[in-house]
mmCIF file of C-alpha atoms in Angstrom:
data_model
loop_
_atom_site.group_PDB
_atom_site.id
_atom_site.type_symbol
_atom_site.label_atom_id
_atom_site.label_comp_id
_atom_site.label_asym_id
_atom_site.label_seq_id
_atom_site.Cartn_x
_atom_site.Cartn_y
_atom_site.Cartn_z
ATOM 1 C CA MET A 1 103.770 -69.823 -28.461
ATOM 2 C CA GLU A 2 102.630 -72.480 -31.035
ATOM 3 C CA THR A 3 99.081 -72.024 -30.025
ATOM 4 C CA THR A 4 98.916 -68.543 -31.211
ATOM 5 C CA THR A 5 100.647 -69.167 -34.550
ATOM 6 C CA VAL A 6 98.315 -72.187 -35.094
ATOM 7 C CA GLY A 7 95.377 -70.101 -33.671
ATOM 8 C CA ALA A 8 95.762 -67.386 -36.275
ATOM 9 C CA ASP A 9 94.039 -69.239 -39.069
ATOM 10 C CA THR A 10 91.730 -71.429 -36.796
ATOM 11 C CA LYS A 11 88.154 -70.736 -36.694
ATOM 12 C CA TRP A 12 87.781 -70.617 -32.927
ATOM 13 C CA TRP A 13 84.321 -69.432 -32.870
ATOM 14 C CA ASN A 14 82.765 -71.902 -35.368
ATOM 15 C CA GLY A 15 81.747 -74.211 -32.623
ATOM 16 C CA GLY A 16 82.979 -77.599 -31.697
ATOM 17 C CA LYS A 17 85.852 -76.388 -29.608
ATOM 18 C CA SER A 18 86.602 -74.266 -26.594
ATOM 19 C CA PRO A 19 87.181 -70.843 -28.078
ATOM 20 C CA PHE A 20 89.700 -69.768 -25.352
ATOM 21 C CA ASN A 21 91.457 -73.259 -25.368
ATOM 22 C CA VAL A 22 91.544 -73.462 -21.618
ATOM 23 C CA GLU A 23 89.532 -75.510 -19.051
ATOM 24 C CA TYR A 24 86.700 -73.855 -17.187
ATOM 25 C CA GLY A 25 88.554 -73.732 -13.868
ATOM 26 C CA LYS A 26 91.558 -72.022 -15.278
ATOM 27 C CA LEU A 27 89.433 -69.320 -17.069
ATOM 28 C CA MET A 28 87.490 -68.639 -14.003
ATOM 29 C CA MET A 29 90.705 -68.327 -11.966
ATOM 30 C CA TRP A 30 91.890 -65.787 -14.470
ATOM 31 C CA TYR A 31 88.644 -63.749 -14.019
ATOM 32 C CA PHE A 32 88.782 -64.110 -10.355
ATOM 33 C CA LEU A 33 92.361 -62.761 -10.437
ATOM 34 C CA MET A 34 91.097 -59.855 -12.760
ATOM 35 C CA SER A 35 88.547 -58.981 -10.131
ATOM 36 C CA ASP A 36 91.039 -59.153 -7.330
ATOM 37 C CA SER A 37 93.430 -56.868 -9.093
ATOM 38 C CA PHE A 38 90.562 -54.332 -9.180
ATOM 39 C CA THR A 39 90.389 -54.664 -5.382
ATOM 40 C CA PHE A 40 94.059 -54.224 -4.928
ATOM 41 C CA GLY A 41 94.096 -51.424 -7.615
ATOM 42 C CA ALA A 42 91.301 -49.675 -5.769
ATOM 43 C CA PHE A 43 93.352 -49.924 -2.578
ATOM 44 C CA LEU A 44 96.446 -48.643 -4.063
ATOM 45 C CA ILE A 45 94.831 -45.822 -6.008
ATOM 46 C CA ALA A 46 93.084 -44.730 -2.843
ATOM 47 C CA TYR A 47 96.545 -44.639 -1.134
ATOM 48 C CA GLY A 48 97.936 -42.575 -4.012
ATOM 49 C CA THR A 49 95.174 -40.216 -3.952
ATOM 50 C CA VAL A 50 95.422 -39.556 -0.292
ATOM 51 C CA ARG A 51 99.200 -39.170 -0.640
ATOM 52 C CA PHE A 52 98.834 -36.776 -3.475
ATOM 53 C CA SER A 53 96.347 -34.768 -1.457
ATOM 54 C CA SER A 54 98.721 -34.552 1.616
ATOM 55 C CA ASN A 55 101.349 -31.858 1.991
ATOM 56 C CA GLY A 56 103.664 -34.226 3.885
ATOM 57 C CA TRP A 57 104.232 -37.909 4.122
ATOM 58 C CA PRO A 58 106.570 -39.970 6.321
ATOM 59 C CA ASP A 59 109.868 -41.096 4.730
ATOM 60 C CA PRO A 60 109.693 -44.904 4.248
ATOM 61 C CA ASN A 61 113.467 -45.131 4.675
ATOM 62 C CA GLU A 62 112.943 -43.646 8.203
ATOM 63 C CA VAL A 63 110.160 -46.042 9.089
ATOM 64 C CA PHE A 64 111.347 -49.425 7.641
ATOM 65 C CA LYS A 65 114.928 -49.297 8.601
ATOM 66 C CA SER A 66 115.240 -52.370 11.033
ATOM 67 C CA TYR A 67 115.414 -56.098 10.709
ATOM 68 C CA PRO A 68 115.126 -58.993 13.238
ATOM 69 C CA GLY A 69 117.887 -58.968 15.823
ATOM 70 C CA ALA A 70 119.038 -55.433 15.040
ATOM 71 C CA GLY A 71 119.562 -52.869 17.753
ATOM 72 C CA GLU A 72 117.592 -49.740 18.370
ATOM 73 C CA ALA A 73 119.892 -47.397 16.584
ATOM 74 C CA THR A 74 120.022 -49.459 13.440
ATOM 75 C CA ASN A 75 119.535 -47.610 10.201
ATOM 76 C CA ALA A 76 119.172 -50.230 7.464
ATOM 77 C CA PRO A 77 116.514 -49.063 4.994
ATOM 78 C CA LEU A 78 115.304 -51.445 2.361
ATOM 79 C CA VAL A 79 117.368 -54.376 3.838
ATOM 80 C CA PHE A 80 114.566 -56.454 5.331
ATOM 81 C CA VAL A 81 111.955 -55.726 2.630
ATOM 82 C CA SER A 82 114.508 -56.904 0.054
ATOM 83 C CA ILE A 83 114.738 -60.210 1.811
ATOM 84 C CA MET A 84 110.867 -60.506 1.931
ATOM 85 C CA THR A 85 110.770 -59.633 -1.917
ATOM 86 C CA PHE A 86 113.575 -62.206 -2.641
ATOM 87 C CA ILE A 87 111.731 -64.972 -0.650
ATOM 88 C CA LEU A 88 108.551 -64.309 -2.598
ATOM 89 C CA ILE A 89 110.209 -64.294 -6.025
ATOM 90 C CA VAL A 90 111.975 -67.677 -5.129
ATOM 91 C CA SER A 91 108.660 -69.151 -3.975
ATOM 92 C CA SER A 92 107.110 -68.045 -7.306
ATOM 93 C CA VAL A 93 109.966 -69.880 -9.123
ATOM 94 C CA THR A 94 109.478 -73.066 -7.107
ATOM 95 C CA MET A 95 105.695 -72.908 -7.753
ATOM 96 C CA VAL A 96 106.166 -72.523 -11.535
ATOM 97 C CA LEU A 97 108.722 -75.485 -11.235
ATOM 98 C CA ALA A 98 106.032 -77.532 -9.584
ATOM 99 C CA VAL A 99 103.507 -76.686 -12.308
ATOM 100 C CA HIS A 100 106.135 -77.728 -14.841
ATOM 101 C CA ALA A 101 106.825 -80.983 -13.080
ATOM 102 C CA GLY A 102 103.055 -81.503 -13.093
ATOM 103 C CA HIS A 103 103.136 -81.225 -16.913
ATOM 104 C CA GLU A 104 105.601 -83.947 -16.914
ATOM 105 C CA ARG A 105 103.637 -86.000 -14.514
ATOM 106 C CA ASN A 106 106.661 -86.173 -12.185
ATOM 107 C CA ARG A 107 105.024 -86.523 -8.902
ATOM 108 C CA LYS A 108 108.239 -86.484 -6.752
ATOM 109 C CA LYS A 109 109.341 -83.182 -8.323
ATOM 110 C CA VAL A 110 105.965 -81.657 -7.769
ATOM 111 C CA VAL A 111 105.991 -82.514 -4.047
ATOM 112 C CA THR A 112 109.445 -81.057 -3.511
ATOM 113 C CA ASN A 113 108.754 -77.891 -5.431
ATOM 114 C CA LEU A 114 105.409 -77.521 -3.550
ATOM 115 C CA VAL A 115 107.119 -77.920 -0.210
ATOM 116 C CA TRP A 116 109.669 -75.266 -1.081
ATOM 117 C CA THR A 117 106.806 -73.020 -2.193
ATOM 118 C CA ILE A 118 104.992 -73.541 1.142
ATOM 119 C CA LEU A 119 108.100 -72.930 3.125
ATOM 120 C CA GLY A 120 108.701 -69.770 1.171
ATOM 121 C CA GLY A 121 105.134 -68.535 1.781
ATOM 122 C CA LEU A 122 105.487 -69.306 5.634
ATOM 123 C CA ALA A 123 108.837 -67.487 5.669
ATOM 124 C CA PHE A 124 107.300 -64.505 3.950
ATOM 125 C CA LEU A 125 104.412 -64.538 6.583
ATOM 126 C CA GLY A 126 106.876 -64.722 9.258
ATOM 127 C CA CYS A 127 108.803 -61.656 8.093
ATOM 128 C CA GLN A 128 105.575 -59.773 7.855
ATOM 129 C CA ALA A 129 104.511 -60.775 11.347
ATOM 130 C CA TRP A 130 107.879 -59.570 12.614
ATOM 131 C CA GLU A 131 107.552 -56.360 10.809
ATOM 132 C CA TRP A 132 103.980 -55.726 12.031
ATOM 133 C CA ASN A 133 105.017 -56.598 15.536
ATOM 134 C CA HIS A 134 108.071 -54.264 15.309
ATOM 135 C CA LEU A 135 106.023 -51.362 14.110
ATOM 136 C CA HIS A 136 103.407 -51.991 16.656
ATOM 137 C CA HIS A 137 105.989 -51.794 19.378
ATOM 138 C CA GLU A 138 107.148 -48.459 17.886
ATOM 139 C CA GLY A 139 103.556 -47.277 18.400
ATOM 140 C CA ALA A 140 102.211 -47.741 14.912
ATOM 141 C CA TRP A 141 98.835 -49.209 14.278
ATOM 142 C CA TRP A 142 95.507 -48.375 12.679
ATOM 143 C CA GLY A 143 94.665 -44.961 14.009
ATOM 144 C CA ARG A 144 98.126 -44.387 15.472
ATOM 145 C CA ASN A 145 101.182 -42.978 13.651
ATOM 146 C CA PRO A 146 104.272 -42.119 15.532
ATOM 147 C CA PHE A 147 106.281 -41.269 12.411
ATOM 148 C CA PRO A 148 106.585 -37.594 11.420
ATOM 149 C CA ASN A 149 106.476 -36.397 7.945
ATOM 150 C CA ALA A 150 109.698 -36.316 5.980
ATOM 151 C CA ASP A 151 109.864 -32.501 6.286
ATOM 152 C CA GLY A 152 109.474 -32.768 10.071
ATOM 153 C CA THR A 153 105.883 -31.663 10.256
ATOM 154 C CA GLY A 154 103.257 -33.826 12.232
ATOM 155 C CA SER A 155 101.667 -36.419 10.189
ATOM 156 C CA THR A 156 98.213 -37.886 9.956
ATOM 157 C CA THR A 157 97.325 -41.516 10.542
ATOM 158 C CA ASN A 158 96.782 -42.023 6.830
ATOM 159 C CA PHE A 159 100.231 -43.523 6.432
ATOM 160 C CA THR A 160 99.739 -46.318 8.932
ATOM 161 C CA ASN A 161 96.192 -46.910 8.149
ATOM 162 C CA PHE A 162 96.947 -47.565 4.506
ATOM 163 C CA PHE A 163 100.125 -49.473 5.277
ATOM 164 C CA PHE A 164 98.477 -51.917 7.744
ATOM 165 C CA THR A 165 95.308 -52.302 5.588
ATOM 166 C CA ILE A 166 97.001 -52.965 2.249
ATOM 167 C CA THR A 167 99.859 -55.183 3.498
ATOM 168 C CA GLY A 168 97.356 -56.921 5.730
ATOM 169 C CA PHE A 169 95.201 -57.678 2.823
ATOM 170 C CA HIS A 170 98.112 -58.909 0.805
ATOM 171 C CA GLY A 171 99.272 -60.968 3.647
ATOM 172 C CA PHE A 172 95.912 -62.502 4.085
ATOM 173 C CA HIS A 173 96.218 -63.449 0.299
ATOM 174 C CA VAL A 174 99.570 -65.055 1.103
ATOM 175 C CA LEU A 175 97.969 -66.993 3.870
ATOM 176 C CA SER A 176 95.206 -68.410 1.717
ATOM 177 C CA GLY A 177 97.812 -69.194 -0.889
ATOM 178 C CA VAL A 178 99.851 -71.206 1.603
ATOM 179 C CA VAL A 179 96.640 -73.018 2.680
ATOM 180 C CA ILE A 180 95.752 -73.780 -1.062
ATOM 181 C CA ASN A 181 99.210 -74.990 -1.666
ATOM 182 C CA ILE A 182 99.060 -77.220 1.427
ATOM 183 C CA VAL A 183 95.881 -78.778 -0.032
ATOM 184 C CA MET A 184 97.562 -79.207 -3.349
ATOM 185 C CA LEU A 185 100.519 -80.928 -1.614
ATOM 186 C CA VAL A 186 98.184 -83.397 0.273
ATOM 187 C CA MET A 187 96.178 -84.100 -2.893
ATOM 188 C CA THR A 188 99.482 -84.861 -4.621
ATOM 189 C CA LEU A 189 100.739 -87.065 -1.786
ATOM 190 C CA LEU A 190 97.444 -88.928 -1.858
ATOM 191 C CA GLY A 191 97.724 -89.518 -5.684
ATOM 192 C CA THR A 192 94.530 -87.680 -6.453
ATOM 193 C CA PHE A 193 96.139 -86.061 -9.588
ATOM 194 C CA GLU A 194 97.654 -89.341 -10.745
ATOM 195 C CA LYS A 195 94.143 -90.820 -10.674
ATOM 196 C CA LYS A 196 92.792 -87.894 -12.508
ATOM 197 C CA GLY A 197 95.582 -88.197 -15.204
ATOM 198 C CA HIS A 198 96.685 -84.594 -15.022
ATOM 199 C CA TYR A 199 97.956 -81.886 -12.621
ATOM 200 C CA LEU A 200 95.961 -78.991 -13.891
ATOM 201 C CA MET A 201 94.706 -78.118 -10.491
ATOM 202 C CA ILE A 202 98.174 -77.308 -9.419
ATOM 203 C CA GLU A 203 98.333 -74.863 -12.387
ATOM 204 C CA LYS A 204 95.266 -72.978 -10.996
ATOM 205 C CA ALA A 205 96.884 -72.795 -7.533
ATOM 206 C CA GLY A 206 100.070 -71.744 -9.255
ATOM 207 C CA LEU A 207 98.258 -68.746 -10.909
ATOM 208 C CA TYR A 208 96.885 -67.541 -7.627
ATOM 209 C CA TRP A 209 100.305 -67.819 -6.059
ATOM 210 C CA HIS A 210 101.897 -65.898 -8.806
ATOM 211 C CA PHE A 211 99.315 -63.266 -8.507
ATOM 212 C CA VAL A 212 100.164 -62.829 -4.836
ATOM 213 C CA ASP A 213 103.734 -62.332 -5.990
ATOM 214 C CA LEU A 214 102.671 -59.859 -8.580
ATOM 215 C CA VAL A 215 100.624 -57.853 -6.037
ATOM 216 C CA TRP A 216 103.728 -57.761 -3.771
ATOM 217 C CA VAL A 217 105.737 -56.178 -6.683
ATOM 218 C CA PHE A 218 103.223 -53.261 -6.625
ATOM 219 C CA VAL A 219 102.808 -53.066 -2.720
ATOM 220 C CA PHE A 220 106.575 -53.162 -2.233
ATOM 221 C CA THR A 221 107.188 -50.425 -4.767
ATOM 222 C CA CYS A 222 104.346 -48.089 -3.574
ATOM 223 C CA PHE A 223 105.123 -48.397 0.150
ATOM 224 C CA TYR A 224 108.904 -49.038 0.367
ATOM 225 C CA LEU A 225 110.421 -47.278 -2.667
ATOM 226 C CA LEU A 226 108.298 -44.417 -3.642
ATOM 227 C CA MET B 1 94.808 -76.927 -34.119
ATOM 228 C CA GLU B 2 95.800 -80.566 -33.888
ATOM 229 C CA HIS B 3 94.186 -80.982 -30.466
ATOM 230 C CA SER B 4 90.482 -80.812 -30.402
ATOM 231 C CA THR B 5 89.985 -81.501 -26.699
ATOM 232 C CA LEU B 6 91.746 -79.941 -23.811
ATOM 233 C CA ALA B 7 92.414 -83.199 -21.837
ATOM 234 C CA ALA B 8 94.692 -84.379 -24.690
ATOM 235 C CA ASP B 9 96.405 -81.089 -24.531
ATOM 236 C CA PRO B 10 97.630 -80.655 -21.027
ATOM 237 C CA VAL B 11 100.900 -78.968 -22.101
ATOM 238 C CA HIS B 12 99.540 -76.443 -24.626
ATOM 239 C CA ASP B 13 101.060 -73.480 -22.957
ATOM 240 C CA ASN B 14 104.117 -75.232 -21.659
ATOM 241 C CA HIS B 15 106.703 -73.463 -23.952
ATOM 242 C CA GLY B 16 110.328 -73.183 -23.139
ATOM 243 C CA GLY B 17 110.654 -75.602 -20.205
ATOM 244 C CA THR B 18 112.687 -74.838 -17.013
ATOM 245 C CA LYS B 19 115.271 -72.931 -18.895
ATOM 246 C CA GLU B 20 112.775 -70.255 -19.508
ATOM 247 C CA ILE B 21 111.643 -70.276 -15.918
ATOM 248 C CA TRP B 22 115.150 -69.691 -14.625
ATOM 249 C CA ARG B 23 115.752 -67.007 -17.216
ATOM 250 C CA THR B 24 112.693 -65.135 -16.013
ATOM 251 C CA PHE B 25 113.912 -65.638 -12.399
ATOM 252 C CA TRP B 26 117.250 -63.929 -13.244
ATOM 253 C CA ILE B 27 115.534 -61.141 -15.031
ATOM 254 C CA LEU B 28 113.123 -60.527 -12.071
ATOM 255 C CA LEU B 29 116.101 -60.617 -9.632
ATOM 256 C CA GLY B 30 118.083 -58.232 -11.679
ATOM 257 C CA LEU B 31 115.189 -55.794 -12.008
ATOM 258 C CA THR B 32 114.532 -56.006 -8.240
ATOM 259 C CA ILE B 33 118.201 -55.286 -7.511
ATOM 260 C CA VAL B 34 118.226 -52.269 -9.876
ATOM 261 C CA GLU B 35 115.078 -51.071 -8.153
ATOM 262 C CA LEU B 36 116.732 -51.389 -4.745
ATOM 263 C CA VAL B 37 119.789 -49.653 -5.894
ATOM 264 C CA LEU B 38 117.705 -46.814 -7.304
ATOM 265 C CA GLY B 39 115.901 -46.719 -3.903
ATOM 266 C CA TYR B 40 119.246 -46.329 -2.140
ATOM 267 C CA ILE B 41 120.394 -43.525 -4.472
ATOM 268 C CA MET B 42 117.161 -41.651 -3.745
ATOM 269 C CA ILE B 43 117.841 -41.503 -0.105
ATOM 270 C CA GLY B 44 120.644 -39.094 -0.901
ATOM 271 C CA VAL B 45 118.799 -37.137 -3.513
ATOM 272 C CA GLU B 46 117.382 -33.762 -2.356
ATOM 273 C CA SER B 47 116.213 -32.158 -5.591
ATOM 274 C CA GLN B 48 112.577 -32.625 -6.391
ATOM 275 C CA GLY B 49 113.233 -33.260 -10.221
ATOM 276 C CA GLY B 50 115.899 -35.936 -9.352
ATOM 277 C CA ARG B 51 113.549 -37.665 -6.936
ATOM 278 C CA LEU B 52 110.720 -37.707 -9.484
ATOM 279 C CA GLY B 53 112.990 -39.103 -12.290
ATOM 280 C CA LEU B 54 114.168 -41.962 -9.996
ATOM 281 C CA LYS B 55 110.592 -42.672 -8.991
ATOM 282 C CA GLY B 56 109.625 -42.818 -12.612
ATOM 283 C CA ALA B 57 112.470 -45.221 -13.293
ATOM 284 C CA ILE B 58 111.267 -47.466 -10.483
ATOM 285 C CA ILE B 59 107.757 -47.457 -11.748
ATOM 286 C CA ILE B 60 108.931 -48.523 -15.224
ATOM 287 C CA LEU B 61 110.938 -51.369 -13.617
ATOM 288 C CA MET B 62 107.879 -52.324 -11.570
ATOM 289 C CA LEU B 63 105.832 -52.601 -14.713
ATOM 290 C CA ALA B 64 108.541 -54.597 -16.353
ATOM 291 C CA LYS B 65 108.522 -56.999 -13.378
ATOM 292 C CA ALA B 66 104.761 -57.280 -13.516
ATOM 293 C CA PHE B 67 104.893 -58.154 -17.298
ATOM 294 C CA TYR B 68 107.611 -60.965 -16.747
ATOM 295 C CA ILE B 69 105.487 -62.535 -13.915
ATOM 296 C CA VAL B 70 102.194 -62.424 -15.965
ATOM 297 C CA ALA B 71 103.678 -63.405 -19.273
ATOM 298 C CA TYR B 72 106.007 -66.117 -18.297
ATOM 299 C CA PHE B 73 105.218 -67.336 -14.766
ATOM 300 C CA MET B 74 101.484 -67.189 -15.356
ATOM 301 C CA HIS B 75 101.923 -68.209 -19.021
ATOM 302 C CA LEU B 76 99.555 -65.547 -20.201
ATOM 303 C CA LYS B 77 101.707 -65.123 -23.248
ATOM 304 C CA GLY B 78 100.916 -68.655 -24.314
ATOM 305 C CA GLU B 79 97.147 -68.146 -24.098
ATOM 306 C CA ILE B 80 94.852 -67.368 -27.015
ATOM 307 C CA ARG B 81 94.587 -63.689 -27.896
ATOM 308 C CA ASN B 82 90.989 -63.418 -27.271
ATOM 309 C CA LEU B 83 91.432 -64.722 -23.720
ATOM 310 C CA VAL B 84 94.295 -62.268 -22.986
ATOM 311 C CA MET B 85 92.175 -59.390 -24.296
ATOM 312 C CA THR B 86 89.148 -60.314 -22.015
ATOM 313 C CA ILE B 87 91.521 -59.998 -19.046
ATOM 314 C CA LEU B 88 93.669 -57.105 -19.992
ATOM 315 C CA VAL B 89 91.076 -54.679 -21.671
ATOM 316 C CA PRO B 90 88.971 -54.469 -18.462
ATOM 317 C CA LEU B 91 92.072 -53.749 -16.514
ATOM 318 C CA SER B 92 92.768 -50.627 -18.605
ATOM 319 C CA LEU B 93 90.072 -49.112 -16.569
ATOM 320 C CA LEU B 94 92.548 -48.875 -13.800
ATOM 321 C CA LEU B 95 94.631 -46.580 -16.027
ATOM 322 C CA TRP B 96 91.728 -44.188 -16.070
ATOM 323 C CA ALA B 97 91.264 -44.422 -12.326
ATOM 324 C CA ILE B 98 94.945 -43.795 -11.606
ATOM 325 C CA ILE B 99 94.906 -40.644 -13.785
ATOM 326 C CA ALA B 100 91.676 -39.399 -12.559
ATOM 327 C CA PHE B 101 92.143 -40.041 -8.780
ATOM 328 C CA LEU B 102 95.773 -38.885 -8.611
ATOM 329 C CA TYR B 103 94.798 -35.627 -10.494
ATOM 330 C CA GLU B 104 91.903 -35.340 -8.023
ATOM 331 C CA GLY B 105 94.063 -35.798 -4.998
ATOM 332 C CA HIS B 106 96.648 -33.278 -6.233
ATOM 333 C CA SER B 107 93.946 -30.621 -7.088
ATOM 334 C CA TYR B 108 92.351 -31.187 -3.562
ATOM 335 C CA ARG B 109 95.714 -30.420 -1.981
ATOM 336 C CA ASN B 110 96.097 -27.364 -4.117
ATOM 337 C CA ASN B 111 92.740 -26.109 -3.408
ATOM 338 C CA ARG B 112 93.197 -26.529 0.384
ATOM 339 C CA ASN B 113 96.573 -24.897 0.391
ATOM 340 C CA THR B 114 95.421 -21.852 -1.607
ATOM 341 C CA TYR B 115 91.909 -21.526 -0.168
ATOM 342 C CA ASP B 116 91.406 -17.997 1.288
ATOM 343 C CA ALA B 117 88.098 -17.809 2.874
ATOM 344 C CA TYR B 118 88.353 -14.053 3.307
ATOM 345 C CA THR B 119 88.951 -13.165 -0.383
ATOM 346 C CA ARG B 120 86.437 -15.759 -1.633
ATOM 347 C CA GLU B 121 83.783 -14.158 0.682
ATOM 348 C CA ARG B 122 84.570 -10.572 -0.374
ATOM 349 C CA SER B 123 84.550 -11.362 -4.071
ATOM 350 C CA HIS B 124 81.181 -12.976 -3.739
ATOM 351 C CA ILE B 125 79.607 -10.043 -1.926
ATOM 352 C CA GLN B 126 81.268 -7.441 -4.250
ATOM 353 C CA SER B 127 79.903 -9.124 -7.422
ATOM 354 C CA THR B 128 76.639 -7.116 -6.945
ATOM 355 C CA ASP B 129 78.509 -3.820 -6.905
ATOM 356 C CA LYS B 130 79.571 -2.655 -10.303
ATOM 357 C CA LYS B 131 82.462 -0.482 -9.194
ATOM 358 C CA ALA B 132 83.797 -3.120 -6.833
ATOM 359 C CA ASP B 133 83.344 -5.709 -9.436
ATOM 360 C CA GLU B 134 86.436 -4.617 -11.258
ATOM 361 C CA LYS B 135 88.397 -4.925 -8.016
ATOM 362 C CA GLY B 136 86.897 -8.247 -7.537
ATOM 363 C CA LEU B 137 88.050 -9.308 -11.098
ATOM 364 C CA HIS B 138 91.542 -8.211 -10.049
ATOM 365 C CA GLU B 139 91.243 -10.230 -6.891
ATOM 366 C CA LYS B 140 90.032 -13.226 -8.860
ATOM 367 C CA LYS B 141 93.155 -13.104 -10.909
ATOM 368 C CA ARG B 142 95.290 -13.208 -7.823
ATOM 369 C CA THR B 143 93.403 -16.082 -6.214
ATOM 370 C CA GLY B 144 92.852 -17.802 -9.542
ATOM 371 C CA ALA B 145 94.162 -21.103 -8.187
ATOM 372 C CA ASN B 146 91.118 -21.804 -5.906
ATOM 373 C CA THR B 147 88.498 -21.268 -8.665
ATOM 374 C CA MET B 148 90.236 -22.762 -11.510
ATOM 375 C CA GLU B 149 91.720 -25.905 -10.201
#
């Protein structure tokens, strides 16, 4: 917070200093994330629009009620998705701990926390793969929707189309986040950041990773809770 | 500002340390648990108003979670105000989009549900006939939903 208090009476735009007080890469990462939130926003708004224009919609508690190893008759809504949400929040924490360790130039702690973040990302992807596979076995896919509306009427394929498109797009972001984090881990292990004198690149990867978590907050709420 | 270059200031937004990180984690976890509890409660709620209220509460909790992630995990709170504004102000376009498109979706559903091809056709034909026009006006009142919304 000290920057804002100092910044209040600083002439940021008189030249000689970076007016946003961030490095180029971080600024551009923020703008990329802003544009990405428009993409996700458009997806979710399209989903909302179609849902508002439909007379019936499948009940998410009827659709997402299973977890790995559960029997056919299991009725456990929200259980599996809470685990997925928990995994992603924890991996967000380990990421921010890695960034923090980077500020302290603590290479060992950066490595440990990055490894945990990568494992969290992979665990999330595994959960999603299981869920997609499970739904696919139940007959759900793009263009196919076996789940009736909550009021018992026949449903359209809008539900599955939006579900697979949006969670798929999010899952793809998680996958790229994991790849980026693996690159960061390798660079840390090779000592690239030590040579550079700072770990600012981890911070940019961290911003991306938190964004993935942020999007999941919205996707999770829109598809599983509402 | 004491620091004139960024390289000399690698920790400029590192406020609070790990204590704040864990505090944010517990807040996020708590909010998620409350969300899930509300989600479970909603399974048993039949009334439309009750469900709407719970959904509203869940959306508010969702926005609170988003705030904590962006402000503390992404350190946006520690950035300079001008930078924050260049990111947040464009995003307010989404607010317009949410209102406009959801309204549009709702209206489309309404139109489709109340659309009555027979009366619409009749009122169109009758509008040339003076005597029937009064009747048409009457009819328009009845089917007001499809012309107004």
